[in-house]
Amino acid sequence: MNQKKLFEIASHFALEGEIASIEALGEGFINDTFVVKTTGSTPDYILQRKNHIVFPDVPGMMDNIKAVTEHIKAKVTDPMRETLTVVPATDGKLYHKDGENYWAVCLFIPDTVTYDRADSTALAYQGGVGIGRFQALLSDFTSPLNETIKGFHNIRWRFEQWDATIAADPVGRVSEVQEEIEWVESRREQMLSFWSKVETGEIPTHVTHNDTKISNILFDRPTGNVLCAIDLDTVMSSTSLNDFGDAIRSYTNTGAEDDKCLDNVEMSIDMFRAYAEGYLSEQRASMCASEKEWLAFSGRYITFEQVLRFLMDYIDGDKYYKIAYADHNLVRTRAQYKLLQSMERQYEEMCAIVKELA
Ligand code: GN1
Ligand code: MG
């Protein structure tokens, strides 16, 4: 995107200081993210173009983020570092609309690091503490949140989308991925049966983050401790198990999410234990029996969902996730399926660890 345009967009926000540079940051699959550096000692900022196709109600999403971050700020010791700070536009809105695009800004938190993968059990432990604490800080948040993405982790809804996509077969790829489709179909009943426990209320709902992969957590550079959860676009009301499951999908993977070499991909049981220890250190006392019973399964659930979503996007002609090459979504599907199988093989051990720690 051209610099002149980015400077123009940034000028609509209530920023302190004078902008020195605007540069692209990271590899989000959905939004486009930039760092806005200012001259001198004024703060730097994160500028994001929010994907309005994925998030049809960006104003509603920004209201969620504002409400949740304000709630957290009132409870932590360092409110400028322990959660995001939304910076409004000069007209007071929480976003700026340019043509059909929505833009939003938050403060850049200095002296922090993010990771694409967990390379130590200490980091996995910290990640678990981070999400456990995030959920704990929001456990008394009672205002209703907007549903920013319909049925985000609702596998019944995902299967509706799945059935429609396969029936439509918009780019003629269904015949090519019969084996992969069977991976999903053979687990349909098992996954629906888990989700029905959320639907009946046997598994309760809370405020949850819903996108807890490691790259969405900020760590404090000087201490290495977890600082806060970022990427709050998907904060909604759902089961806390989603957040545990998605983190397990990310932290325990010995390979990359899109590894072409499937031999690299396994679930590390040591990482599982470390993450669970961190998470439960914050959440143990407030979890109910059914949450504890299904905690280990949530890793399988979210990894399965990710197999379905990557494959569905491939069948749909790659409309949702950004891709770097032609069959990227298929590569992601296969790598996530390998991870799912690894979890299935180690499931008894995962359950035993949860039982021991919870
Ligand atoms: C997306 O936005 P990002 O890159 O943090 C996606 C997640 C997927 C993840 C897979 C809003 O996360 O649900 O699990 O990619 N976010 C959305 O890496 O769909
Ligand atoms: Mg992200």
mmCIF file of C-alpha atoms and ligand atoms in Angstrom:
data_model
loop_
_atom_site.group_PDB
_atom_site.id
_atom_site.type_symbol
_atom_site.label_atom_id
_atom_site.label_comp_id
_atom_site.label_asym_id
_atom_site.label_seq_id
_atom_site.Cartn_x
_atom_site.Cartn_y
_atom_site.Cartn_z
ATOM 1 C CA MET A 1 0.000 0.000 0.000
ATOM 2 C CA ASN A 2 1.434 3.402 -0.861
ATOM 3 C CA GLN A 3 2.953 5.521 1.869
ATOM 4 C CA LYS A 4 1.114 8.687 0.988
ATOM 5 C CA LYS A 5 -2.201 6.882 1.421
ATOM 6 C CA LEU A 6 -1.117 5.374 4.744
ATOM 7 C CA PHE A 7 -0.052 8.785 6.068
ATOM 8 C CA GLU A 8 -3.400 10.193 4.989
ATOM 9 C CA ILE A 9 -5.283 7.393 6.799
ATOM 10 C CA ALA A 10 -3.186 7.855 9.951
ATOM 11 C CA SER A 11 -3.923 11.598 9.949
ATOM 12 C CA HIS A 12 -7.556 10.794 10.780
ATOM 13 C CA PHE A 13 -6.567 9.458 14.194
ATOM 14 C CA ALA A 14 -5.873 11.384 17.367
ATOM 15 C CA LEU A 15 -2.127 10.608 17.426
ATOM 16 C CA GLU A 16 0.413 12.453 19.531
ATOM 17 C CA GLY A 17 3.544 13.742 17.834
ATOM 18 C CA GLU A 18 4.638 13.728 14.236
ATOM 19 C CA ILE A 19 4.662 10.578 12.100
ATOM 20 C CA ALA A 20 8.147 9.479 11.045
ATOM 21 C CA SER A 21 7.338 6.206 9.237
ATOM 22 C CA ILE A 22 4.643 3.620 8.613
ATOM 23 C CA GLU A 23 5.750 0.059 7.974
ATOM 24 C CA ALA A 24 3.980 -3.279 7.482
ATOM 25 C CA LEU A 25 4.098 -5.670 10.457
ATOM 26 C CA GLY A 26 3.652 -9.415 10.835
ATOM 27 C CA GLU A 27 1.707 -11.941 8.861
ATOM 28 C CA GLY A 28 -1.884 -11.862 10.064
ATOM 29 C CA PHE A 29 -4.125 -14.039 7.906
ATOM 30 C CA ILE A 30 -7.018 -11.631 8.026
ATOM 31 C CA ASN A 31 -6.162 -7.951 8.645
ATOM 32 C CA ASP A 32 -3.319 -5.754 7.349
ATOM 33 C CA THR A 33 -1.173 -4.380 10.149
ATOM 34 C CA PHE A 34 1.298 -1.466 10.208
ATOM 35 C CA VAL A 35 3.539 0.185 12.815
ATOM 36 C CA VAL A 36 3.323 3.961 12.895
ATOM 37 C CA LYS A 37 6.505 5.432 14.376
ATOM 38 C CA THR A 38 6.525 9.008 15.562
ATOM 39 C CA THR A 39 9.518 11.310 15.950
ATOM 40 C CA GLY A 40 10.891 12.097 19.411
ATOM 41 C CA SER A 41 9.430 10.729 22.601
ATOM 42 C CA THR A 42 5.750 10.485 21.622
ATOM 43 C CA PRO A 43 4.231 6.985 21.504
ATOM 44 C CA ASP A 44 4.229 4.717 18.451
ATOM 45 C CA TYR A 45 1.028 3.128 17.199
ATOM 46 C CA ILE A 46 -0.417 0.055 15.511
ATOM 47 C CA LEU A 47 -2.586 0.857 12.521
ATOM 48 C CA GLN A 48 -4.780 -1.900 11.119
ATOM 49 C CA ARG A 49 -7.011 -2.266 8.145
ATOM 50 C CA LYS A 50 -9.769 -4.463 9.480
ATOM 51 C CA ASN A 51 -11.066 -7.052 7.052
ATOM 52 C CA HIS A 52 -14.699 -6.069 6.691
ATOM 53 C CA ILE A 53 -15.573 -9.179 4.707
ATOM 54 C CA VAL A 54 -14.519 -11.389 7.604
ATOM 55 C CA PHE A 55 -15.859 -8.890 10.169
ATOM 56 C CA PRO A 56 -19.115 -7.506 8.775
ATOM 57 C CA ASP A 57 -19.682 -5.176 11.758
ATOM 58 C CA VAL A 58 -16.367 -3.399 12.398
ATOM 59 C CA PRO A 59 -17.988 -0.660 14.555
ATOM 60 C CA GLY A 60 -19.546 -3.395 16.743
ATOM 61 C CA MET A 61 -16.215 -5.164 16.937
ATOM 62 C CA MET A 62 -14.436 -1.970 18.024
ATOM 63 C CA ASP A 63 -17.104 -1.417 20.697
ATOM 64 C CA ASN A 64 -16.327 -4.898 22.034
ATOM 65 C CA ILE A 65 -12.592 -4.208 22.096
ATOM 66 C CA LYS A 66 -13.041 -0.851 23.829
ATOM 67 C CA ALA A 67 -15.364 -2.292 26.476
ATOM 68 C CA VAL A 68 -13.184 -5.298 27.234
ATOM 69 C CA THR A 69 -9.923 -3.329 27.395
ATOM 70 C CA GLU A 70 -11.472 -0.677 29.667
ATOM 71 C CA HIS A 71 -12.656 -3.444 31.971
ATOM 72 C CA ILE A 72 -9.172 -4.933 32.127
ATOM 73 C CA LYS A 73 -7.492 -1.535 32.638
ATOM 74 C CA ALA A 74 -9.539 -0.893 35.760
ATOM 75 C CA LYS A 75 -8.140 -4.067 37.369
ATOM 76 C CA VAL A 76 -4.449 -4.344 36.488
ATOM 77 C CA THR A 77 -1.393 -2.629 37.944
ATOM 78 C CA ASP A 78 0.002 -1.337 34.639
ATOM 79 C CA PRO A 79 -3.044 -0.485 32.487
ATOM 80 C CA MET A 80 -0.970 0.844 29.574
ATOM 81 C CA ARG A 81 0.987 -2.408 29.201
ATOM 82 C CA GLU A 82 -1.312 -5.132 30.435
ATOM 83 C CA THR A 83 -3.898 -4.644 27.711
ATOM 84 C CA LEU A 84 -4.367 -2.798 24.429
ATOM 85 C CA THR A 85 -5.314 0.892 24.341
ATOM 86 C CA VAL A 86 -7.696 1.871 21.556
ATOM 87 C CA VAL A 87 -6.877 5.270 19.998
ATOM 88 C CA PRO A 88 -9.966 6.930 18.540
ATOM 89 C CA ALA A 89 -10.251 8.844 15.291
ATOM 90 C CA THR A 90 -10.303 12.654 15.462
ATOM 91 C CA ASP A 91 -14.099 12.562 15.104
ATOM 92 C CA GLY A 92 -14.347 10.429 18.240
ATOM 93 C CA LYS A 93 -15.265 7.157 16.479
ATOM 94 C CA LEU A 94 -13.230 4.056 17.252
ATOM 95 C CA TYR A 95 -12.415 3.593 13.538
ATOM 96 C CA HIS A 96 -11.961 5.571 10.358
ATOM 97 C CA LYS A 97 -13.818 4.540 7.235
ATOM 98 C CA ASP A 98 -12.046 5.156 3.942
ATOM 99 C CA GLY A 99 -14.203 4.122 0.996
ATOM 100 C CA GLU A 100 -15.239 0.597 1.921
ATOM 101 C CA ASN A 101 -12.247 -0.018 4.199
ATOM 102 C CA TYR A 102 -12.246 0.300 7.968
ATOM 103 C CA TRP A 103 -9.101 1.321 9.845
ATOM 104 C CA ALA A 104 -8.374 1.291 13.574
ATOM 105 C CA VAL A 105 -5.441 2.288 15.780
ATOM 106 C CA CYS A 106 -4.115 1.200 19.126
ATOM 107 C CA LEU A 107 -1.003 2.138 21.084
ATOM 108 C CA PHE A 108 2.193 0.249 20.309
ATOM 109 C CA ILE A 109 3.471 -1.281 23.548
ATOM 110 C CA PRO A 110 7.282 -0.926 23.627
ATOM 111 C CA ASP A 111 9.801 -3.472 24.977
ATOM 112 C CA THR A 112 7.697 -6.462 24.005
ATOM 113 C CA VAL A 113 8.142 -9.565 21.849
ATOM 114 C CA THR A 114 5.857 -11.945 19.997
ATOM 115 C CA TYR A 115 6.607 -15.459 18.781
ATOM 116 C CA ASP A 116 5.425 -17.561 15.866
ATOM 117 C CA ARG A 117 6.059 -20.753 17.724
ATOM 118 C CA ALA A 118 6.819 -21.841 21.267
ATOM 119 C CA ASP A 119 10.393 -23.046 21.569
ATOM 120 C CA SER A 120 10.451 -23.762 25.298
ATOM 121 C CA THR A 121 8.143 -25.114 27.972
ATOM 122 C CA ALA A 122 8.750 -21.887 29.928
ATOM 123 C CA LEU A 123 7.172 -19.920 27.097
ATOM 124 C CA ALA A 124 4.229 -22.323 26.877
ATOM 125 C CA TYR A 125 3.704 -21.991 30.632
ATOM 126 C CA GLN A 126 3.699 -18.186 30.305
ATOM 127 C CA GLY A 127 1.248 -18.373 27.412
ATOM 128 C CA GLY A 128 -1.107 -20.434 29.543
ATOM 129 C CA VAL A 129 -0.850 -17.912 32.373
ATOM 130 C CA GLY A 130 -1.651 -15.136 29.875
ATOM 131 C CA ILE A 131 -4.909 -16.613 28.639
ATOM 132 C CA GLY A 132 -5.901 -17.885 32.078
ATOM 133 C CA ARG A 133 -5.441 -14.366 33.433
ATOM 134 C CA PHE A 134 -7.249 -12.784 30.488
ATOM 135 C CA GLN A 135 -10.285 -14.966 31.181
ATOM 136 C CA ALA A 136 -10.060 -14.329 34.920
ATOM 137 C CA LEU A 137 -9.948 -10.542 34.450
ATOM 138 C CA LEU A 138 -13.093 -10.764 32.333
ATOM 139 C CA SER A 139 -14.980 -13.269 34.456
ATOM 140 C CA ASP A 140 -17.104 -10.451 35.934
ATOM 141 C CA PHE A 141 -17.669 -8.683 32.623
ATOM 142 C CA THR A 142 -21.418 -8.868 32.130
ATOM 143 C CA SER A 143 -22.381 -6.443 29.315
ATOM 144 C CA PRO A 144 -23.419 -8.297 26.184
ATOM 145 C CA LEU A 145 -20.784 -8.457 23.435
ATOM 146 C CA ASN A 146 -21.494 -8.226 19.716
ATOM 147 C CA GLU A 147 -21.038 -11.497 17.821
ATOM 148 C CA THR A 148 -18.266 -10.306 15.503
ATOM 149 C CA ILE A 149 -18.183 -13.504 13.457
ATOM 150 C CA LYS A 150 -21.303 -15.627 13.386
ATOM 151 C CA GLY A 151 -20.847 -19.074 14.915
ATOM 152 C CA PHE A 152 -17.070 -18.660 15.061
ATOM 153 C CA HIS A 153 -16.264 -21.870 16.957
ATOM 154 C CA ASN A 154 -19.713 -23.409 16.561
ATOM 155 C CA ILE A 155 -19.081 -26.611 14.663
ATOM 156 C CA ARG A 156 -22.779 -27.042 13.869
ATOM 157 C CA TRP A 157 -22.661 -23.764 11.968
ATOM 158 C CA ARG A 158 -19.280 -24.667 10.432
ATOM 159 C CA PHE A 159 -20.812 -27.897 9.116
ATOM 160 C CA GLU A 160 -23.669 -25.905 7.559
ATOM 161 C CA GLN A 161 -21.105 -23.765 5.730
ATOM 162 C CA TRP A 162 -19.154 -26.903 4.865
ATOM 163 C CA ASP A 163 -22.151 -28.720 3.384
ATOM 164 C CA ALA A 164 -23.089 -25.665 1.322
ATOM 165 C CA THR A 165 -19.513 -25.204 0.062
ATOM 166 C CA ILE A 166 -19.178 -28.841 -0.953
ATOM 167 C CA ALA A 167 -22.559 -28.789 -2.679
ATOM 168 C CA ALA A 168 -21.617 -25.632 -4.582
ATOM 169 C CA ASP A 169 -18.070 -26.794 -5.416
ATOM 170 C CA PRO A 170 -17.409 -23.317 -6.828
ATOM 171 C CA VAL A 171 -13.966 -23.977 -8.347
ATOM 172 C CA GLY A 172 -14.294 -27.711 -9.045
ATOM 173 C CA ARG A 173 -11.886 -28.884 -6.346
ATOM 174 C CA VAL A 174 -14.165 -31.335 -4.501
ATOM 175 C CA SER A 175 -13.224 -34.365 -6.610
ATOM 176 C CA GLU A 176 -9.540 -33.688 -5.974
ATOM 177 C CA VAL A 177 -9.817 -33.740 -2.151
ATOM 178 C CA GLN A 178 -12.016 -36.767 -1.446
ATOM 179 C CA GLU A 179 -9.571 -38.264 1.032
ATOM 180 C CA GLU A 180 -9.307 -35.000 2.984
ATOM 181 C CA ILE A 181 -13.102 -34.600 2.992
ATOM 182 C CA GLU A 182 -13.367 -38.024 4.605
ATOM 183 C CA TRP A 183 -11.036 -36.879 7.440
ATOM 184 C CA VAL A 184 -13.681 -34.296 8.286
ATOM 185 C CA GLU A 185 -16.765 -36.447 7.693
ATOM 186 C CA SER A 186 -15.541 -39.331 9.839
ATOM 187 C CA ARG A 187 -15.439 -37.006 12.855
ATOM 188 C CA ARG A 188 -18.684 -35.131 12.268
ATOM 189 C CA GLU A 189 -20.775 -36.882 14.930
ATOM 190 C CA GLN A 190 -18.035 -36.800 17.559
ATOM 191 C CA MET A 191 -17.536 -33.051 17.148
ATOM 192 C CA LEU A 192 -21.255 -32.236 17.064
ATOM 193 C CA SER A 193 -21.765 -34.274 20.183
ATOM 194 C CA PHE A 194 -19.117 -32.216 22.020
ATOM 195 C CA TRP A 195 -20.680 -28.951 20.824
ATOM 196 C CA SER A 196 -24.151 -30.020 21.976
ATOM 197 C CA LYS A 197 -22.826 -29.810 25.547
ATOM 198 C CA VAL A 198 -22.161 -26.118 24.969
ATOM 199 C CA GLU A 199 -25.608 -25.705 23.418
ATOM 200 C CA THR A 200 -27.357 -27.283 26.387
ATOM 201 C CA GLY A 201 -25.311 -25.262 28.890
ATOM 202 C CA GLU A 202 -23.612 -28.311 30.403
ATOM 203 C CA ILE A 203 -20.433 -26.501 29.381
ATOM 204 C CA PRO A 204 -20.940 -22.825 30.376
ATOM 205 C CA THR A 205 -20.061 -19.722 28.374
ATOM 206 C CA HIS A 206 -17.832 -16.806 29.382
ATOM 207 C CA VAL A 207 -16.020 -13.916 27.730
ATOM 208 C CA THR A 208 -13.359 -15.563 25.591
ATOM 209 C CA HIS A 209 -10.644 -14.457 23.190
ATOM 210 C CA ASN A 210 -11.210 -17.128 20.524
ATOM 211 C CA ASP A 211 -7.914 -16.714 18.653
ATOM 212 C CA THR A 212 -5.232 -17.642 21.158
ATOM 213 C CA LYS A 213 -2.430 -18.841 18.913
ATOM 214 C CA ILE A 214 0.972 -17.828 20.249
ATOM 215 C CA SER A 215 1.441 -14.928 17.831
ATOM 216 C CA ASN A 216 -1.535 -13.215 19.464
ATOM 217 C CA ILE A 217 0.174 -12.956 22.854
ATOM 218 C CA LEU A 218 2.564 -10.179 23.855
ATOM 219 C CA PHE A 219 5.511 -10.976 26.127
ATOM 220 C CA ASP A 220 7.512 -8.465 28.167
ATOM 221 C CA ARG A 221 11.021 -8.234 26.682
ATOM 222 C CA PRO A 222 13.005 -7.532 29.882
ATOM 223 C CA THR A 223 11.441 -10.298 31.995
ATOM 224 C CA GLY A 224 10.117 -12.766 29.416
ATOM 225 C CA ASN A 225 6.826 -12.819 31.313
ATOM 226 C CA VAL A 226 3.512 -12.745 29.553
ATOM 227 C CA LEU A 227 2.046 -9.267 29.225
ATOM 228 C CA CYS A 228 -1.317 -9.494 27.493
ATOM 229 C CA ALA A 229 -3.466 -11.003 24.787
ATOM 230 C CA ILE A 230 -3.637 -8.908 21.625
ATOM 231 C CA ASP A 231 -5.713 -9.266 18.444
ATOM 232 C CA LEU A 232 -8.990 -8.825 20.308
ATOM 233 C CA ASP A 233 -11.166 -8.825 17.166
ATOM 234 C CA THR A 234 -12.793 -12.108 18.065
ATOM 235 C CA VAL A 235 -13.520 -11.438 21.737
ATOM 236 C CA MET A 236 -17.024 -12.803 22.232
ATOM 237 C CA SER A 237 -19.059 -14.946 24.507
ATOM 238 C CA SER A 238 -18.310 -18.654 24.107
ATOM 239 C CA THR A 239 -16.781 -21.545 26.004
ATOM 240 C CA SER A 240 -13.377 -20.934 27.624
ATOM 241 C CA LEU A 241 -12.399 -24.299 26.209
ATOM 242 C CA ASN A 242 -11.979 -22.642 22.783
ATOM 243 C CA ASP A 243 -9.127 -20.557 24.114
ATOM 244 C CA PHE A 244 -7.370 -23.501 25.674
ATOM 245 C CA GLY A 245 -7.904 -25.656 22.581
ATOM 246 C CA ASP A 246 -6.643 -23.088 20.100
ATOM 247 C CA ALA A 247 -3.561 -22.429 22.197
ATOM 248 C CA ILE A 248 -2.830 -26.157 22.410
ATOM 249 C CA ARG A 249 -3.139 -26.329 18.621
ATOM 250 C CA SER A 250 -0.491 -23.639 18.379
ATOM 251 C CA TYR A 251 1.951 -24.097 21.281
ATOM 252 C CA THR A 252 2.285 -27.871 21.148
ATOM 253 C CA ASN A 253 2.925 -28.190 17.416
ATOM 254 C CA THR A 254 6.531 -29.290 16.838
ATOM 255 C CA GLY A 255 6.256 -28.091 13.237
ATOM 256 C CA ALA A 256 4.689 -25.115 11.495
ATOM 257 C CA GLU A 257 0.973 -24.619 11.006
ATOM 258 C CA ASP A 258 1.596 -24.959 7.272
ATOM 259 C CA ASP A 259 4.507 -27.395 7.380
ATOM 260 C CA LYS A 260 5.053 -29.144 4.058
ATOM 261 C CA CYS A 261 7.094 -31.808 5.814
ATOM 262 C CA LEU A 262 4.569 -33.772 7.858
ATOM 263 C CA ASP A 263 7.337 -35.552 9.752
ATOM 264 C CA ASN A 264 7.972 -32.258 11.530
ATOM 265 C CA VAL A 265 4.441 -32.128 12.887
ATOM 266 C CA GLU A 266 3.564 -33.792 16.192
ATOM 267 C CA MET A 267 1.909 -32.682 19.387
ATOM 268 C CA SER A 268 4.540 -32.247 22.092
ATOM 269 C CA ILE A 269 3.159 -33.648 25.324
ATOM 270 C CA ASP A 270 5.724 -31.620 27.308
ATOM 271 C CA MET A 271 4.402 -28.415 25.793
ATOM 272 C CA PHE A 272 0.890 -29.593 26.545
ATOM 273 C CA ARG A 273 1.761 -30.083 30.181
ATOM 274 C CA ALA A 274 3.518 -26.722 30.445
ATOM 275 C CA TYR A 275 0.662 -24.783 28.858
ATOM 276 C CA ALA A 276 -1.915 -26.613 30.984
ATOM 277 C CA GLU A 277 0.088 -25.870 34.141
ATOM 278 C CA GLY A 278 0.183 -22.158 33.336
ATOM 279 C CA TYR A 279 -3.463 -21.992 32.365
ATOM 280 C CA LEU A 280 -4.696 -23.945 35.359
ATOM 281 C CA SER A 281 -2.595 -21.885 37.763
ATOM 282 C CA GLU A 282 -5.002 -19.037 36.922
ATOM 283 C CA GLN A 283 -8.211 -20.922 36.179
ATOM 284 C CA ARG A 284 -8.261 -24.077 38.328
ATOM 285 C CA ALA A 285 -10.409 -22.576 41.082
ATOM 286 C CA SER A 286 -13.069 -21.120 38.806
ATOM 287 C CA MET A 287 -13.568 -23.992 36.355
ATOM 288 C CA CYS A 288 -16.541 -26.320 36.687
ATOM 289 C CA ALA A 289 -16.344 -30.102 36.476
ATOM 290 C CA SER A 290 -17.519 -30.331 32.868
ATOM 291 C CA GLU A 291 -14.920 -27.772 31.749
ATOM 292 C CA LYS A 292 -12.201 -29.819 33.395
ATOM 293 C CA GLU A 293 -13.583 -33.015 31.883
ATOM 294 C CA TRP A 294 -13.471 -31.586 28.338
ATOM 295 C CA LEU A 295 -10.336 -29.464 28.620
ATOM 296 C CA ALA A 296 -8.026 -31.933 26.880
ATOM 297 C CA PHE A 297 -10.607 -32.645 24.185
ATOM 298 C CA SER A 298 -10.763 -28.942 23.297
ATOM 299 C CA GLY A 299 -7.329 -29.258 21.659
ATOM 300 C CA ARG A 300 -8.749 -31.891 19.321
ATOM 301 C CA TYR A 301 -11.911 -29.878 18.755
ATOM 302 C CA ILE A 302 -10.200 -26.658 17.656
ATOM 303 C CA THR A 303 -7.574 -28.493 15.611
ATOM 304 C CA PHE A 304 -10.351 -30.407 13.863
ATOM 305 C CA GLU A 305 -12.195 -27.143 13.242
ATOM 306 C CA GLN A 306 -9.044 -25.702 11.707
ATOM 307 C CA VAL A 307 -8.715 -28.733 9.379
ATOM 308 C CA LEU A 308 -12.304 -28.119 8.309
ATOM 309 C CA ARG A 309 -11.855 -24.351 7.865
ATOM 310 C CA PHE A 310 -8.623 -24.590 5.838
ATOM 311 C CA LEU A 311 -10.065 -27.335 3.625
ATOM 312 C CA MET A 312 -13.362 -25.511 3.212
ATOM 313 C CA ASP A 313 -11.493 -22.371 2.131
ATOM 314 C CA TYR A 314 -9.486 -24.406 -0.370
ATOM 315 C CA ILE A 315 -12.696 -25.863 -1.811
ATOM 316 C CA ASP A 316 -14.202 -22.388 -1.839
ATOM 317 C CA GLY A 317 -11.338 -21.005 -3.956
ATOM 318 C CA ASP A 318 -9.242 -19.418 -1.149
ATOM 319 C CA LYS A 319 -11.520 -16.560 -0.257
ATOM 320 C CA TYR A 320 -11.016 -16.315 3.506
ATOM 321 C CA TYR A 321 -7.372 -16.856 4.454
ATOM 322 C CA LYS A 322 -4.527 -14.993 2.804
ATOM 323 C CA ILE A 323 -2.412 -17.512 0.896
ATOM 324 C CA ALA A 324 1.233 -17.332 -0.150
ATOM 325 C CA TYR A 325 1.018 -19.938 -2.954
ATOM 326 C CA ALA A 326 -1.605 -21.883 -4.921
ATOM 327 C CA ASP A 327 -2.328 -24.886 -2.674
ATOM 328 C CA HIS A 328 -1.396 -23.204 0.618
ATOM 329 C CA ASN A 329 -4.749 -23.981 2.225
ATOM 330 C CA LEU A 330 -4.392 -27.639 1.294
ATOM 331 C CA VAL A 331 -0.904 -27.752 2.803
ATOM 332 C CA ARG A 332 -2.324 -26.172 5.965
ATOM 333 C CA THR A 333 -5.141 -28.735 5.997
ATOM 334 C CA ARG A 334 -2.743 -31.671 5.823
ATOM 335 C CA ALA A 335 -0.397 -30.266 8.459
ATOM 336 C CA GLN A 336 -3.265 -29.595 10.860
ATOM 337 C CA TYR A 337 -4.650 -33.072 10.216
ATOM 338 C CA LYS A 338 -1.299 -34.599 11.097
ATOM 339 C CA LEU A 339 -1.400 -32.614 14.341
ATOM 340 C CA LEU A 340 -4.947 -33.794 15.043
ATOM 341 C CA GLN A 341 -3.910 -37.426 14.593
ATOM 342 C CA SER A 342 -1.000 -36.881 16.947
ATOM 343 C CA MET A 343 -3.393 -35.509 19.581
ATOM 344 C CA GLU A 344 -5.743 -38.437 19.083
ATOM 345 C CA ARG A 345 -2.904 -40.860 19.683
ATOM 346 C CA GLN A 346 -1.803 -39.071 22.853
ATOM 347 C CA TYR A 347 -5.271 -38.296 24.147
ATOM 348 C CA GLU A 348 -5.194 -40.582 27.170
ATOM 349 C CA GLU A 349 -1.982 -38.989 28.332
ATOM 350 C CA MET A 350 -3.418 -35.500 27.824
ATOM 351 C CA CYS A 351 -6.435 -36.432 29.954
ATOM 352 C CA ALA A 352 -4.205 -37.876 32.663
ATOM 353 C CA ILE A 353 -2.180 -34.654 32.813
ATOM 354 C CA VAL A 354 -5.316 -32.524 33.125
ATOM 355 C CA LYS A 355 -6.625 -34.810 35.846
ATOM 356 C CA GLU A 356 -3.376 -34.563 37.750
ATOM 357 C CA LEU A 357 -3.168 -30.757 37.461
ATOM 358 C CA ALA A 358 -6.817 -29.746 37.744
HETATM 359 C C1 GN1 B 1 -6.637 -16.370 11.849
HETATM 360 O O1 GN1 B 1 -6.181 -13.337 12.455
HETATM 361 P P1 GN1 B 1 -5.174 -14.368 12.861
HETATM 362 O O2 GN1 B 1 -4.108 -14.577 11.841
HETATM 363 O O3 GN1 B 1 -4.661 -14.145 14.256
HETATM 364 C C2 GN1 B 1 -8.075 -16.752 12.208
HETATM 365 C C3 GN1 B 1 -8.085 -17.814 13.286
HETATM 366 C C4 GN1 B 1 -7.330 -19.017 12.818
HETATM 367 C C5 GN1 B 1 -5.907 -18.596 12.464
HETATM 368 C C6 GN1 B 1 -5.119 -19.742 11.910
HETATM 369 C C7 GN1 B 1 -10.650 -14.069 12.567
HETATM 370 O O4 GN1 B 1 -6.032 -15.747 12.949
HETATM 371 O O5 GN1 B 1 -9.398 -18.199 13.592
HETATM 372 O O6 GN1 B 1 -7.270 -19.984 13.780
HETATM 373 O O7 GN1 B 1 -5.924 -17.532 11.495
HETATM 374 N N1 GN1 B 1 -8.820 -15.578 12.620
HETATM 375 C C8 GN1 B 1 -10.039 -15.342 12.138
HETATM 376 O O8 GN1 B 1 -3.777 -19.457 12.042
HETATM 377 O O9 GN1 B 1 -10.630 -16.104 11.382
HETATM 378 MG MG MG B 2 -3.340 -12.374 14.940
#
